[in-house]
Amino acid sequence: MVDLVRMLAGTRGHRRLDWTDWLSYAYLLLGLVLMFGPVLWLVLSSFKSAAALNEFPPRLLPYGQASVTVPGHPGPLPLFRVKLPDGSTRQLAELRRIGIQATMIDPERPEEEFKVNIRDRERVRAFHLALENYTEIFGKFAFGRFLWNSVFITVVATLITLLFNAMAAFALSKYRFEGQKWVFLLIISTLMIPPTIILVPNFLVVSKLSLLNSLWGVIWPAVATPTGVFLLRQYMLTIPDELIDAARMDHASEWRIFWRIVLPLSAPALAVLAIFSVIWRWNDFLWPLVVLSRTENFTLQLALNSFQGELTTQWNYLLAMTVLTLFPVTIVFAFLQRYITAGIASAGVK
Amino acid sequence: MASLELKRVVKRYATTTVIHGVDLTVRDGEFVVFVGPSGCGKSTLLRMISGLESVTEGDLWLDGRRVNDVSAAQRGLAMVFQSYALYPHMTVYQNMAFGLENIRTPRSQIDTKVNDAARLLRLEALLGRRPTQLSGGQRQRVAIGRAIVREPTIFLFDEPLSNLDAELRVQMRTEITALHQRLKTTMIYVTHDQVEAMTMADKIVVLNAGRVEQIGAPLDLYNAPRNKFVAGFIGSPRMNFLSVRVTGVGPDGVGVMTDANSPRAAATIPVRGESGLVGQAAVLGIRPEHIHLRRAEPDELALTVMIELLEQLGSTSFLYCVLPSGEKLTVQLAGQIDKEAGEQIEVCFATIDAHLFAKTESEPAFERLKTPAVHVAA
């Protein structure tokens, strides 16, 4: 905590704030607001009820209608601030409303009824989290199913990606063979191909393999990423060759060298690749859109998209689903990021 | 039974030849040291023996079996690397057990062997630690322990002490020698430090630019170097080389003359020479420790030199002198000396201690007619 305060209150070196400090802080604050503002707005809005969402001008915090329980009436009655004909303002509970006429009662003296024009009353707000947004989506929209699809694709694809890329990187970094440089250049050069160009050929291949409309059809086509191979290869180059020699002298087969020596030592780079893969797979939209056609196979991103047309009036559920979609990636990132920094620190001391 | 034979072994990378035809025999139980300047190919030779490098031409025989095409692990050898090559993500115990796990040794056997090796090298307390938590000397012992556990027929050491500080190096040197006496396994040791070579070896192989210059026991290399390179490499401080001219060749030896401004500038070195040598330039070699300041004896050569630099260590003194011709001369004397830099002194040495070489390094030294008296420590 002390470190956080020290970091946030850091200045250029002198106790007083330099103009460069003002500039730095302004810049950082701007960045913070631009990046974090929309997310904050999203999260706050997801706790608002549908009515609160429709309000204009919008309010920052989720507010709901305050209500009060009045003895003698079932259920809580909404509370209003009313301007009475005699000029005073009182807080009254509304019994019923017909047209522009509202029947209001004083919560303390429930026998007395007032007839108030709706123009003369305004709602009393209270902070109210609409948690039903989160609990109802599982029942209404098969949200659990979409979540499962997304998680399955992300986890399985990341594991396979890590394995294949690590094997390719190991071969390219620790073995010397004819044409090695050309193979590496070929792999890297595929980075220059825009994915939209190979969209149709990929689709045809996947369809011929009868993988259309299945989660495996989404997973398989992109497990061998040139970025991953490059990243892991560059990291594996820093593993001393003598370790491999020592393992060879220790009767280790090539696979065992890979699995027990090289892979554990590449953990920081694997963590980076895992983050990339998780973020990309989780947010992937175009390829799942092309491959998956039945709703029950949709990923979260497709589901959010497809419900937009149908849900023009149910923004509260959409926002709740969006927040839930953001969560897993954030957690994974936070978890793996700690692992990366620890890995780099310990590998630095030989 | 772990004998090793190299027959005309050549190593070539594309167009460059790194090892030019090496012949070598190593008997069971010997401690052989490969020594030579950096880049002479000693590590390459070691790696070829271990199987980590392929042999381009020639044969490698291990216990009577030709092993050119046998993989490194199958040769039954163990190697200790210069940078220890310990697996940083495994504990000391796991490092030592890795090799045995790979050949599917039962866990109880692995346990016994690792603990035995740990006891031998005083590593019991460190078995649970990672290599990053160990000091240099401890890591070195773990690397040796990893080799011992595999019970190899030959131990291969690739400059294992060069990453240690001087004091630790001396300590580890004695430990490795003690290990050799205890285990009696053949050991092949590569180093660029000739002191390590002289102190540890049963047999030294001096290499230069991929060729073997001389193979022999340490004292044989010291007393009878076969050429100028070996003479200059073995012995610290380095042997002095003086330019001389051959004045005559006779049954007693070859007469040479150093630069003329010395009282006893000419003498006969007891080596065999051809008559055609008269008038030619040659190189006289004399070790710093064989030069003295006493009055010259009849069969000794005397030179007048000026002291440039004086180093007194208490038990020994080093005089860095220069001859009138500009050539340098290093003198090593026992004890302390009362001279100063800038003084002129007369130094002498016995002709029997001198070596005569042709001007090029690789040409063999002139053959001795009389064996020099061995300087026995009193």
XYZ file of C-alpha atoms in Angstrom, chain A residues 176 240 242-253 256-257 260-262 264-265 346 349-350, chain B residues 47 50 52 72-73 77 79 81 83 85-90 98-99 101-103 132 139 146 150:
48
model
C 20.525 -27.254 -36.962
C 22.134 -22.441 -22.920
C 25.053 -26.857 -22.670
C 21.890 -27.723 -20.753
C 20.669 -29.638 -23.773
C 24.077 -31.329 -24.112
C 24.043 -32.290 -20.457
C 20.547 -33.729 -20.854
C 21.665 -35.694 -23.910
C 24.544 -37.153 -21.923
C 21.968 -37.989 -19.250
C 20.221 -40.410 -21.582
C 17.296 -38.094 -22.175
C 15.344 -38.694 -25.373
C 12.130 -35.720 -22.697
C 14.565 -32.884 -23.272
C 11.300 -31.789 -18.869
C 14.008 -29.211 -19.631
C 13.119 -26.725 -22.337
C 9.724 -25.561 -17.901
C 12.531 -23.127 -18.609
C 14.203 -15.762 -11.124
C 19.958 -14.912 -11.639
C 21.783 -17.725 -13.342
C 33.143 -33.288 -27.372
C 31.755 -37.665 -25.599
C 28.218 -34.493 -28.758
C 26.383 -39.709 -26.657
C 24.174 -41.330 -24.050
C 30.536 -41.534 -20.412
C 30.733 -34.962 -18.736
C 30.792 -28.776 -18.235
C 29.402 -23.684 -16.878
C 25.025 -26.942 -16.969
C 22.805 -27.679 -13.976
C 19.054 -27.678 -14.623
C 18.018 -24.451 -12.891
C 14.399 -25.442 -12.347
C 15.257 -28.692 -10.533
C 17.600 -37.046 -13.833
C 19.998 -39.309 -15.689
C 15.276 -41.596 -14.170
C 15.760 -41.514 -17.909
C 16.984 -45.110 -17.949
C 20.597 -20.603 -8.075
C 27.516 -25.987 -8.090
C 25.679 -35.744 -11.397
C 25.862 -42.375 -13.649
